[in-house]
mmCIF file of C-alpha atoms in Angstrom:
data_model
loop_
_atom_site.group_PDB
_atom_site.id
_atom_site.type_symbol
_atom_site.label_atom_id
_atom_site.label_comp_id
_atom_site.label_asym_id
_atom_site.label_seq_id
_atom_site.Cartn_x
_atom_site.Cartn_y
_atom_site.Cartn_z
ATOM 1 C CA UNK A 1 44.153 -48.271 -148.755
ATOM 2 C CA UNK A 2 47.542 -50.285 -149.003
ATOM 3 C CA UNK A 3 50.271 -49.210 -146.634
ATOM 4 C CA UNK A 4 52.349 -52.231 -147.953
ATOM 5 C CA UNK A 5 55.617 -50.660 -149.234
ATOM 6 C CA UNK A 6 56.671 -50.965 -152.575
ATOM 7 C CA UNK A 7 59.883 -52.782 -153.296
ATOM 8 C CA UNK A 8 61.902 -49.318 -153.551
ATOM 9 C CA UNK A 9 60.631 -48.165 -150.094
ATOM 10 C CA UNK A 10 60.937 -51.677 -148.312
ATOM 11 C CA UNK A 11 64.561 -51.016 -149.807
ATOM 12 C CA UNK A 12 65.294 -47.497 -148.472
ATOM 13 C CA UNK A 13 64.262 -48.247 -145.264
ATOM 14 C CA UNK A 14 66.057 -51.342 -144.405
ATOM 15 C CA UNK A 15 69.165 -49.526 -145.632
ATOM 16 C CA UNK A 16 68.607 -46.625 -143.488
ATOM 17 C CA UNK A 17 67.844 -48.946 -140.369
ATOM 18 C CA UNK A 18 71.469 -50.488 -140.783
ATOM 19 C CA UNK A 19 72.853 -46.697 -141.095
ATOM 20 C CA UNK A 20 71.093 -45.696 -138.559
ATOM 21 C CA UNK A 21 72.047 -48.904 -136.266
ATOM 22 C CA UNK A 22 75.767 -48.712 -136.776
ATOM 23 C CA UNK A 23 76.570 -44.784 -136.804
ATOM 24 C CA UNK A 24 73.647 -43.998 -134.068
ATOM 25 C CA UNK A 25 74.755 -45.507 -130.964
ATOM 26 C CA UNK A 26 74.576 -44.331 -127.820
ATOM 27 C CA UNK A 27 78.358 -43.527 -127.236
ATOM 28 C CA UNK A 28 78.035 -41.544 -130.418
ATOM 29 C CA UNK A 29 74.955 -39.769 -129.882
ATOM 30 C CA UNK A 30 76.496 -38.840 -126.297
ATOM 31 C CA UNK A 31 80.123 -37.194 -127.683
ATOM 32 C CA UNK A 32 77.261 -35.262 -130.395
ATOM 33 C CA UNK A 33 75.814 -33.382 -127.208
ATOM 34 C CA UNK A 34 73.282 -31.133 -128.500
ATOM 35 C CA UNK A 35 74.381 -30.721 -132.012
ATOM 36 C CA UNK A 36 74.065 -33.197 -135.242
ATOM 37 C CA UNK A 37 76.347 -35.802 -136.840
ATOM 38 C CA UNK A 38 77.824 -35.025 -139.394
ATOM 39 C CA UNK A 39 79.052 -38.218 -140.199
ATOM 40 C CA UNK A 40 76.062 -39.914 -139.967
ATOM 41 C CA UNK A 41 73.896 -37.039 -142.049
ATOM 42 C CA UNK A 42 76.747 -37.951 -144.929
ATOM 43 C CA UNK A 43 76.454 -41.318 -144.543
ATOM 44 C CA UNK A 44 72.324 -40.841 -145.098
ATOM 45 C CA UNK A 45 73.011 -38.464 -148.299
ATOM 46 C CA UNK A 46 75.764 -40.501 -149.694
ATOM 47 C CA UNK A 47 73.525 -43.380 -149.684
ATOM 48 C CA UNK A 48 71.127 -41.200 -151.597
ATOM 49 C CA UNK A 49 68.612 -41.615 -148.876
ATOM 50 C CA UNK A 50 67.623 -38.140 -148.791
ATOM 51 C CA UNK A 51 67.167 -37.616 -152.599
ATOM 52 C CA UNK A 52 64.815 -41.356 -152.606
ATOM 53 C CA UNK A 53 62.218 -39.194 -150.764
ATOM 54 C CA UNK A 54 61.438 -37.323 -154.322
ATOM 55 C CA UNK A 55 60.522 -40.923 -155.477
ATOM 56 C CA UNK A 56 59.460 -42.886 -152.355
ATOM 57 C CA UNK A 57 56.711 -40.426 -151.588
ATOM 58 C CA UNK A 58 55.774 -39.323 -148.144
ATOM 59 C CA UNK A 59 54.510 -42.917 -147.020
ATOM 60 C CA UNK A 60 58.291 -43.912 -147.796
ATOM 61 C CA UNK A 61 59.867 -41.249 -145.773
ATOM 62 C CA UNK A 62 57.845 -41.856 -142.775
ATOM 63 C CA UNK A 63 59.443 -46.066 -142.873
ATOM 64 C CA UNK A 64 62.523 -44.634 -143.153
ATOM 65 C CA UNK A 65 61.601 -41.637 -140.229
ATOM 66 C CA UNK A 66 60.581 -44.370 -138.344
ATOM 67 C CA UNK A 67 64.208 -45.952 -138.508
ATOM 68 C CA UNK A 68 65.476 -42.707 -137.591
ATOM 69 C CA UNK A 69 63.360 -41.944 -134.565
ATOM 70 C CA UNK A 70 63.924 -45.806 -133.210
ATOM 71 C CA UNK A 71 67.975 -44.430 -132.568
ATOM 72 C CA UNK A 72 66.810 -41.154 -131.658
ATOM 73 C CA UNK A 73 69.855 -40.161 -134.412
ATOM 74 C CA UNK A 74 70.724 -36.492 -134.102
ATOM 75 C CA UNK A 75 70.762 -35.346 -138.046
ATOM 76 C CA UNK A 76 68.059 -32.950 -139.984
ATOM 77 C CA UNK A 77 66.432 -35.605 -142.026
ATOM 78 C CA UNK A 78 62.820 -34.717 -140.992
ATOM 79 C CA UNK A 79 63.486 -31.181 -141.497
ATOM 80 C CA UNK A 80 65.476 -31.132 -144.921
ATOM 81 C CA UNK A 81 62.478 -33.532 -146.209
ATOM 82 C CA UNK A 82 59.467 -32.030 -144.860
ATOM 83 C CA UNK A 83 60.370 -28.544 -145.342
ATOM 84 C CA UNK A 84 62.708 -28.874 -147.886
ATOM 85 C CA UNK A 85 62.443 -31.619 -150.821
ATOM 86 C CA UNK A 86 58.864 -32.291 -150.418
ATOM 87 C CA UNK A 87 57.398 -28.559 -150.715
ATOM 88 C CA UNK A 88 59.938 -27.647 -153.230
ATOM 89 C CA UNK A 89 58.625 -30.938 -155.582
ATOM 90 C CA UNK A 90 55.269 -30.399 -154.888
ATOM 91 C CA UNK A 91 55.109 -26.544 -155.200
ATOM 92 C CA UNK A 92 58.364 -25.326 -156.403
ATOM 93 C CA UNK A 93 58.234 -24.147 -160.035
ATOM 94 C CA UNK A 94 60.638 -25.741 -162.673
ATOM 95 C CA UNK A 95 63.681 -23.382 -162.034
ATOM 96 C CA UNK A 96 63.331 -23.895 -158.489
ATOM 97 C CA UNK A 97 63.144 -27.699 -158.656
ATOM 98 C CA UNK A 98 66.372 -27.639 -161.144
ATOM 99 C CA UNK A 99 68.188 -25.273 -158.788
ATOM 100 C CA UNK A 100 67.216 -26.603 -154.968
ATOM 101 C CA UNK A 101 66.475 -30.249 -155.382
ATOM 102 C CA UNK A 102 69.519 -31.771 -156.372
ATOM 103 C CA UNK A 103 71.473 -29.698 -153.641
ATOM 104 C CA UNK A 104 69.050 -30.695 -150.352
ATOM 105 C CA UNK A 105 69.565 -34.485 -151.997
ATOM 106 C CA UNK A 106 73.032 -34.255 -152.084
ATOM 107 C CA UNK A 107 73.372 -32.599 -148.342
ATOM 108 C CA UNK A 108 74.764 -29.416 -149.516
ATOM 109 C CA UNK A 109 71.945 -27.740 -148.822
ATOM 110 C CA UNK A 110 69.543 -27.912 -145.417
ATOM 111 C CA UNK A 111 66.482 -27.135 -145.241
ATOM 112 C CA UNK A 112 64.041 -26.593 -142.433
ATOM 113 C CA UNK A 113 61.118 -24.291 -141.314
ATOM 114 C CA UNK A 114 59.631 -22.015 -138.983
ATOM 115 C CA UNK A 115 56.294 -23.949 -138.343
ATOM 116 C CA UNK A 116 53.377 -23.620 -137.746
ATOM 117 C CA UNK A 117 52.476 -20.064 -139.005
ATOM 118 C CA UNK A 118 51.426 -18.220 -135.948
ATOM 119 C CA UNK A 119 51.428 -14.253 -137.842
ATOM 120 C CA UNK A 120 55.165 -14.005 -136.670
ATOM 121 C CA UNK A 121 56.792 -12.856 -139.968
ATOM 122 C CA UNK A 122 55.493 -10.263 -142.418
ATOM 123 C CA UNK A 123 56.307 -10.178 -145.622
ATOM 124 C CA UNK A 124 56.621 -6.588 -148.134
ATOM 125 C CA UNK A 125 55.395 -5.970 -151.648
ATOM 126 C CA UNK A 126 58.719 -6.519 -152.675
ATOM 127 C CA UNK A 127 59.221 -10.161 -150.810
ATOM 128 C CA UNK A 128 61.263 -9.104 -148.155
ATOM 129 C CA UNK A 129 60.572 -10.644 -144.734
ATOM 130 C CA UNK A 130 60.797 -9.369 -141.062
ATOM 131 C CA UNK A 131 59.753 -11.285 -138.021
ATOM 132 C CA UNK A 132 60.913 -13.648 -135.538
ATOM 133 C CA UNK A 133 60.139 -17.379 -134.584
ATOM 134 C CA UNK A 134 61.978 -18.075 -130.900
ATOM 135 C CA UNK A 135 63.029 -21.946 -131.473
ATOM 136 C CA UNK A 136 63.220 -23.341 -134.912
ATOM 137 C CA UNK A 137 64.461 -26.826 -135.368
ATOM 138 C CA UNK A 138 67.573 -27.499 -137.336
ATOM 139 C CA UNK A 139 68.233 -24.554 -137.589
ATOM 140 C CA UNK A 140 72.380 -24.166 -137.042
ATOM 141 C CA UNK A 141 72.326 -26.824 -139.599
ATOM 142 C CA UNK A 142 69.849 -24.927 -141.775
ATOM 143 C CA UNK A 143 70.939 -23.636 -145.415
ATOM 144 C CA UNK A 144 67.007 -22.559 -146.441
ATOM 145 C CA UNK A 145 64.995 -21.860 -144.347
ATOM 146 C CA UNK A 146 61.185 -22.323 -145.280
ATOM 147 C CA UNK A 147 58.928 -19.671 -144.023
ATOM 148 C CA UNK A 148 55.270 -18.799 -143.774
ATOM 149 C CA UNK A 149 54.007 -15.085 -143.511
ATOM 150 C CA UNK A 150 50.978 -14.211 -141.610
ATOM 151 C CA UNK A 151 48.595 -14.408 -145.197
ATOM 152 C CA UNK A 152 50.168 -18.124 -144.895
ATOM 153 C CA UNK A 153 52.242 -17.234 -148.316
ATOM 154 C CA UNK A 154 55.397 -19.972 -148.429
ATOM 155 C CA UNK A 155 59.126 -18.280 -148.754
ATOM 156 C CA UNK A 156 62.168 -19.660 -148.828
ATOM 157 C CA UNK A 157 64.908 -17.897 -147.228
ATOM 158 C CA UNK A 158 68.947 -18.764 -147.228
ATOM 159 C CA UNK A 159 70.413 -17.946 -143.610
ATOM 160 C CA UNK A 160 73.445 -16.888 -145.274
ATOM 161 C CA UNK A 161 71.302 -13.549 -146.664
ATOM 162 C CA UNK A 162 71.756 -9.970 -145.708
ATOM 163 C CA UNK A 163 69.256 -9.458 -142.883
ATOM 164 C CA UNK A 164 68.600 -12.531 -141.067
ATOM 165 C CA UNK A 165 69.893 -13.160 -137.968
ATOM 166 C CA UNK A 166 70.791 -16.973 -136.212
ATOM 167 C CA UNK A 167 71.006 -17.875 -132.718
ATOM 168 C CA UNK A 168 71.266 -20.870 -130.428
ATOM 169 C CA UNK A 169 68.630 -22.394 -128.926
ATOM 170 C CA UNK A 170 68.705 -25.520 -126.406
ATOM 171 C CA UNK A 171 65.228 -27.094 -126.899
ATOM 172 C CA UNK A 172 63.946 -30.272 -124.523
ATOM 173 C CA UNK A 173 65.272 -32.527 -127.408
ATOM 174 C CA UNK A 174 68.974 -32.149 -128.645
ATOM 175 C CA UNK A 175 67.757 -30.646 -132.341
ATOM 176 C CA UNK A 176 70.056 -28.247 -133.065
ATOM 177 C CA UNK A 177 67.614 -25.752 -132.714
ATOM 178 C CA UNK A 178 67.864 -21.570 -133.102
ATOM 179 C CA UNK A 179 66.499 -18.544 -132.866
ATOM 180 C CA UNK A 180 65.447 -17.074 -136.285
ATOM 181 C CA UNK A 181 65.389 -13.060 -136.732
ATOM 182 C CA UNK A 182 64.795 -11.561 -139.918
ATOM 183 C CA UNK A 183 64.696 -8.076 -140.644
ATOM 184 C CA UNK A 184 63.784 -7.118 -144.531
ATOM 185 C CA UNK A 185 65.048 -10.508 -145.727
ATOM 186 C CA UNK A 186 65.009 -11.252 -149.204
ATOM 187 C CA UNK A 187 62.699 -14.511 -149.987
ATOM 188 C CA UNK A 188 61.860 -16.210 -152.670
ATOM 189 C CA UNK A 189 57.957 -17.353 -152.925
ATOM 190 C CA UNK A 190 56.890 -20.911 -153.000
ATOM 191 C CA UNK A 191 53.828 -22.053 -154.617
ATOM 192 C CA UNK A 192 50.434 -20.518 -154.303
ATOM 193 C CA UNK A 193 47.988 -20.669 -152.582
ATOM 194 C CA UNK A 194 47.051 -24.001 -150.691
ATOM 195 C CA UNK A 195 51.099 -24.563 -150.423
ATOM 196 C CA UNK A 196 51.415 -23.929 -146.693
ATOM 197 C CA UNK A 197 48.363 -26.349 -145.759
ATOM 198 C CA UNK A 198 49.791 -28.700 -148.191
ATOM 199 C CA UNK A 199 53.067 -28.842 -146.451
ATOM 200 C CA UNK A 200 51.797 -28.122 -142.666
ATOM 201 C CA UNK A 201 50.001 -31.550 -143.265
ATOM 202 C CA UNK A 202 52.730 -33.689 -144.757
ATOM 203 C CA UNK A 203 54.723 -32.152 -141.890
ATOM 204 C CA UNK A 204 52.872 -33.217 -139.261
ATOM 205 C CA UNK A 205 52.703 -36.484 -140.392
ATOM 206 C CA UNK A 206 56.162 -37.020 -141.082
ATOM 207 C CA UNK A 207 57.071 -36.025 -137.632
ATOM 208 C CA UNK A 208 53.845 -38.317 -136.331
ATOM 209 C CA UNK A 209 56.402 -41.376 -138.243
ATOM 210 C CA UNK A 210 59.207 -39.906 -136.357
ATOM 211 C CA UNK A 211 57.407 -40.305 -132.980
ATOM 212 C CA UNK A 212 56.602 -43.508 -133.804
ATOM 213 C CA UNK A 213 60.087 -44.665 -134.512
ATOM 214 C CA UNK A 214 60.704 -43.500 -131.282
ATOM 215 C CA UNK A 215 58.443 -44.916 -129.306
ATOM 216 C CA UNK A 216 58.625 -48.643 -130.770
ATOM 217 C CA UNK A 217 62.505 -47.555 -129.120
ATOM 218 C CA UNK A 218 61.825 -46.410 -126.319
ATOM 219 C CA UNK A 219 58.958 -49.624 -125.837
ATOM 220 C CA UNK A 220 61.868 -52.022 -127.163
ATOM 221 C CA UNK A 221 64.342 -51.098 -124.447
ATOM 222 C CA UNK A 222 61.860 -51.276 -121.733
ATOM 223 C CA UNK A 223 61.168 -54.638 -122.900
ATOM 224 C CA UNK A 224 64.579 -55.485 -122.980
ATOM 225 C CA UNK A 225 65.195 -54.323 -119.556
ATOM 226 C CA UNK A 226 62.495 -56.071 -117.940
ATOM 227 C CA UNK A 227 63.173 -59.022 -119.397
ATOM 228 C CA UNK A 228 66.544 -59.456 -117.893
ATOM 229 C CA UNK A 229 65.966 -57.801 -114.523
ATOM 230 C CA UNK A 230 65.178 -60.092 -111.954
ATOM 231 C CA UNK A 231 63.174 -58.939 -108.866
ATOM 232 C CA UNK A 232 62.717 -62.030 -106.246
ATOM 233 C CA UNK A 233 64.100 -64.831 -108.151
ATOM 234 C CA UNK A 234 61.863 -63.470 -111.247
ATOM 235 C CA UNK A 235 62.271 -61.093 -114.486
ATOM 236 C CA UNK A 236 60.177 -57.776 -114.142
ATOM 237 C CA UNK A 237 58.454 -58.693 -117.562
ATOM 238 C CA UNK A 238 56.204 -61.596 -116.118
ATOM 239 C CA UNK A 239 54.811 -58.955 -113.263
ATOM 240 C CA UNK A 240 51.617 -58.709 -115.096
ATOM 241 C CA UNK A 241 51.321 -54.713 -113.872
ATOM 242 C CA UNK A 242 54.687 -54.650 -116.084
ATOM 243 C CA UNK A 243 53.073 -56.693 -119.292
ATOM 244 C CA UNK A 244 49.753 -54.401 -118.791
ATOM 245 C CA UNK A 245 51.458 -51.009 -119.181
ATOM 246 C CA UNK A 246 53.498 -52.292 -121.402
ATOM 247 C CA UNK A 247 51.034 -53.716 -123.685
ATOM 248 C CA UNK A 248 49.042 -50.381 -123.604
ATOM 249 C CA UNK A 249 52.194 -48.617 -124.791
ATOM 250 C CA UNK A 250 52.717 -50.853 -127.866
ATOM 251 C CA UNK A 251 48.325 -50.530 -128.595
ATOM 252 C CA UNK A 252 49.530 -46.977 -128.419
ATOM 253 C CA UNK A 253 52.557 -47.154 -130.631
ATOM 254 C CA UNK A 254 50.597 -48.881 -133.497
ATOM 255 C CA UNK A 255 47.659 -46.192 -133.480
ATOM 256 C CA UNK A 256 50.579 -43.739 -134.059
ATOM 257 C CA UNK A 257 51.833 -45.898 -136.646
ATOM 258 C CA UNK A 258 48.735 -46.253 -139.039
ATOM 259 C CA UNK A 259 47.378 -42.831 -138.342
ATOM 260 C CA UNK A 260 50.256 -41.939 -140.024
ATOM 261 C CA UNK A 261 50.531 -44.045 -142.117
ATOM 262 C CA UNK A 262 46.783 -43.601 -143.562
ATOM 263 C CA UNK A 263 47.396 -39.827 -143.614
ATOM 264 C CA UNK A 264 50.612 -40.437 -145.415
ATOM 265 C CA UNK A 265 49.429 -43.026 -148.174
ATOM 266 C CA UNK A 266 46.186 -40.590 -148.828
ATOM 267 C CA UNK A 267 48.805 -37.846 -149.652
ATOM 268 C CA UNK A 268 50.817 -39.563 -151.840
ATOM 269 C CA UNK A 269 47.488 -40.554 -153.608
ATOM 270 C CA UNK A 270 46.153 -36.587 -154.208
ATOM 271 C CA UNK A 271 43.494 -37.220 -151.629
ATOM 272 C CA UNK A 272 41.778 -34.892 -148.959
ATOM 273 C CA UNK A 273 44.184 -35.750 -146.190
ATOM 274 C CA UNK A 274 44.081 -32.541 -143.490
ATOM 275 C CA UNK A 275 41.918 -33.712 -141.006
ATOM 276 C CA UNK A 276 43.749 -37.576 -141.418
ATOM 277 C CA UNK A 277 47.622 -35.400 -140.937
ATOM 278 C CA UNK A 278 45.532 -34.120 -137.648
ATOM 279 C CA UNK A 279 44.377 -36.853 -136.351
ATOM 280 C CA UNK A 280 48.170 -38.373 -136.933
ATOM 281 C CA UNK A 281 49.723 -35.732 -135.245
ATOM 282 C CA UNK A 282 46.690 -36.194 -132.040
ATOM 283 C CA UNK A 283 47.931 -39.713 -131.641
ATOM 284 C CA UNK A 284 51.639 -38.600 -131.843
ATOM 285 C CA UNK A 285 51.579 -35.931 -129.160
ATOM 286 C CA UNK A 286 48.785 -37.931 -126.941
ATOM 287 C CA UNK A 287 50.116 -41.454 -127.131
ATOM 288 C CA UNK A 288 53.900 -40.606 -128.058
ATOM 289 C CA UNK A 289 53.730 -38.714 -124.387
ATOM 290 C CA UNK A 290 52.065 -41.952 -122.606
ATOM 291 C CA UNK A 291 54.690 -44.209 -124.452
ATOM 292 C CA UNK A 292 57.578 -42.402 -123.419
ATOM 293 C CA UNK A 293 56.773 -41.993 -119.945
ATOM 294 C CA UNK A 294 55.707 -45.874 -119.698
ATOM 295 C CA UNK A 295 59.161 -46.672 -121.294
ATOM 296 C CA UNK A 296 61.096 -44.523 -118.845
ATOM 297 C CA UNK A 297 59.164 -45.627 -115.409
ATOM 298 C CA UNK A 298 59.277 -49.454 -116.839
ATOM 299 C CA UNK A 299 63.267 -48.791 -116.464
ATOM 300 C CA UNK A 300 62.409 -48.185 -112.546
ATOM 301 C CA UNK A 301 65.636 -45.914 -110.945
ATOM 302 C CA UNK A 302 67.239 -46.436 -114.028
ATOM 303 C CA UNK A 303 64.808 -44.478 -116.154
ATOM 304 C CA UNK A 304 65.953 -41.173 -113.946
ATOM 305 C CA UNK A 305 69.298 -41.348 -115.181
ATOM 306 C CA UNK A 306 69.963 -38.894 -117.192
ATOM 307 C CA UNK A 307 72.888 -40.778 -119.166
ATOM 308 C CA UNK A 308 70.918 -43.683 -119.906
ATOM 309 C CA UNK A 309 69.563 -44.361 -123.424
ATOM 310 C CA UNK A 310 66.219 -44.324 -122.694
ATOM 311 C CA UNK A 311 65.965 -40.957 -121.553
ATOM 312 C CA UNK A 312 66.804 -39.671 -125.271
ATOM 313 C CA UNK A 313 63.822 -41.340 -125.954
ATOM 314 C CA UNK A 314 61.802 -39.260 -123.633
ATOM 315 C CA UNK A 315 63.006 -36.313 -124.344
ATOM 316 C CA UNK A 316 62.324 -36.704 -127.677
ATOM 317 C CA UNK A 317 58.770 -37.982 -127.368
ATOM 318 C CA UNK A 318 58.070 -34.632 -125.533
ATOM 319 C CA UNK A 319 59.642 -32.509 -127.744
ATOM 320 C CA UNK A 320 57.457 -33.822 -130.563
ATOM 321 C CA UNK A 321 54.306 -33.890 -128.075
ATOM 322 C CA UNK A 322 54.409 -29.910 -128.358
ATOM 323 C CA UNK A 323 56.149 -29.875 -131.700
ATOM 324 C CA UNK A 324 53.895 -28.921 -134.849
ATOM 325 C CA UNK A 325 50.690 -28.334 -131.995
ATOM 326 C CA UNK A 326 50.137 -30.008 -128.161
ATOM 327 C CA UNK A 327 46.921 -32.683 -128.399
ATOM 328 C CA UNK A 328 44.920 -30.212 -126.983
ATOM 329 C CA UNK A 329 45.230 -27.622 -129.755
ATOM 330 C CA UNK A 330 45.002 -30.313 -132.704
ATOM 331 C CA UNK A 331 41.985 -31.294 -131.168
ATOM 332 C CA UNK A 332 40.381 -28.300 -131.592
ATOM 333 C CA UNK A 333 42.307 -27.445 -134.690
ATOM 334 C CA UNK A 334 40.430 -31.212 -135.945
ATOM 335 C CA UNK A 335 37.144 -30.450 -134.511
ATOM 336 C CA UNK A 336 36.815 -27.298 -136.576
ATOM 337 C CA UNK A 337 37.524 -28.785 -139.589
ATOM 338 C CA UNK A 338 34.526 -31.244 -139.276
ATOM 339 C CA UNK A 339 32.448 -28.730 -138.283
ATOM 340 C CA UNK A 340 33.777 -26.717 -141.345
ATOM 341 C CA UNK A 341 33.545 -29.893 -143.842
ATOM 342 C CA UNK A 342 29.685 -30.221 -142.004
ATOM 343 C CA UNK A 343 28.394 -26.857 -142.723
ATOM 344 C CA UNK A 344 29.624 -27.130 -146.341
ATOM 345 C CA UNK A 345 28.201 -30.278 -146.784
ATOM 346 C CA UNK A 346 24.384 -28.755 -145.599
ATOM 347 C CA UNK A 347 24.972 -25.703 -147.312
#
């Protein structure tokens, strides 16, 4: 394993860290409410940021995921990526990658997807889709919308077609989110079979690199806090109850960080990586939650104002505890799989 980046991700990243720096502040990300920026998501595509991903890999979009999730920025890169320029390279068939590609690079298309597949939508002989998925991320922003059925067959659906039906959703993090209703939708297939594990994995652990981009920001404001708050005569930081929790926060960060980052280089590479994208997304929704909540109670009163920068990060860090599976259900989602890859190994 080598999760050094190459020259072209090192590259991508530390541009979209000074993007992400000067266009996500908090004044900003305050006037956006609940919705995205639009400035900032044209900032990302004009920089070709979004198209890189076809070339950086998935171990490149999680650096620059982690850049995102440090500002908590309110745009659909995650989405568009994961559910959008990564399944459509991977699985998409020529036409498709000629036709979809260079739009979801570009920003004049946005992707995202009603994951996981829970047997919500069902699709007809004829590829027409009906079902409904109560929250989907993105979504108001969304162009495409990727789909699974309940066979776990991949479609890609425009929200613009006759049939499908968009409302507003306010989820505990400000994504944008909606309500997606489709009745007889027309869909287009993506890949075969294998597609939807392929991309529920990759997913997973790009949103794993998203939590922890925002936990190393919600752990870097806590440290910056208690560093310059004084309690009798002395900064909070050298309370050693303060530099214990806070230590165990950034132990917790960095097992987020090269879960993912293992589960994202063994993609890349063509390896077996579904019970590595699981064990990612455990440490994400386990350790993300512990992070957050350390970050926020480090802040003392402060952390229970709602206005205050830090509490983005929290809400956040919950959303994407739940998002994609709670610790609890990857856990037993992870634990079959062993037992799976352990029967077929004695068989």
């Amino acid at each position: 394993m080598d999760f050094h980046p190459t020259e072209e991700q090192a590259a991508a990243a530390g541009l979209a860290a000074r993007i992400f720096a000067d266009l996500a502040t908090h004044e900003r990300l305050a006037a956006a409410g609940t919705g995205s920026d639009a400035e900032l998501w044209k900032a990302l595509t004009t920089a070709g940021l979004t198209a890189a991903v076809e070339e950086i890999g998935l171990l490149g979009l999680v650096l620059l995921l982690e850049e995102q999730g440090r500002t908590t920025a309110q745009v659909p890169y995650a989405a568009t990526c994961a559910y959008g320029i990564l399944p459509v390279a991977a699985h998409g068939s020529p036409e498709q990658r000629a036709r979809l590609l260079p739009a979801l690079g570009t920003g004049e298309a946005v992707a995202t997807g009603a994951f996981p597949a829970r047997g919500r939508f069902a699709a007809s002989s004829d590829g027409r889709l009906t079902g409904t998925a109560p929250a989907v991320p993105w979504l108001r922003d969304a162009t495409h919308v990727l789909v699974p059925d309940a066979d776990r067959a991949l479609w890609l659906v425009r929200t613009d077609a006759p049939g499908v039906e968009t409302a507003p959703v306010e989820t505990t993090a400000p994504w944008s989110a909606g309500r997606l209703t489709l009745t007889g939708a027309a869909a287009e297939r993506i890949g075969s079979d294998g597609a939807y594990e392929d991309t529920l994995a990759a997913a997973r652990t790009a949103f794993a690199g998203l939590q922890a981009g925002v936990c190393a920001g919600s752990l870097a404001r806590a440290v910056e806090y208690t560093s310059t708050r004084e309690q009798f005569g002395r900064p909070l930081s050298t309370n050693q109850a303060v530099m214990l929790r806070a230590a165990d926060a950034y132990m917790d960060t960095e097992a987020i960080r090269v879960t993912t980052y293992e589960a994202a280089w063994r993609i890349d590479q063509g390896l077996p990586a579904r019970e590595h994208a699981l064990t990612a997304a455990w440490w994400a929704s386990e350790a993300g939650k512990r992070v957050v909540h350390a970050g926020q109670h480090l802040h003392g009163g402060m952390g229970a104002d709602l206005d205050h920068p830090v509490h983005r990060h929290f809400l956040w860090g919950r959303q994407l505890d739940a998002y994609l599976g709670c610790g609890s259900e990857l856990l037993a989602e992870l634990g079959a799989s062993i037992a799976s890859t352990a029967e077929g190994e004695h068989a």
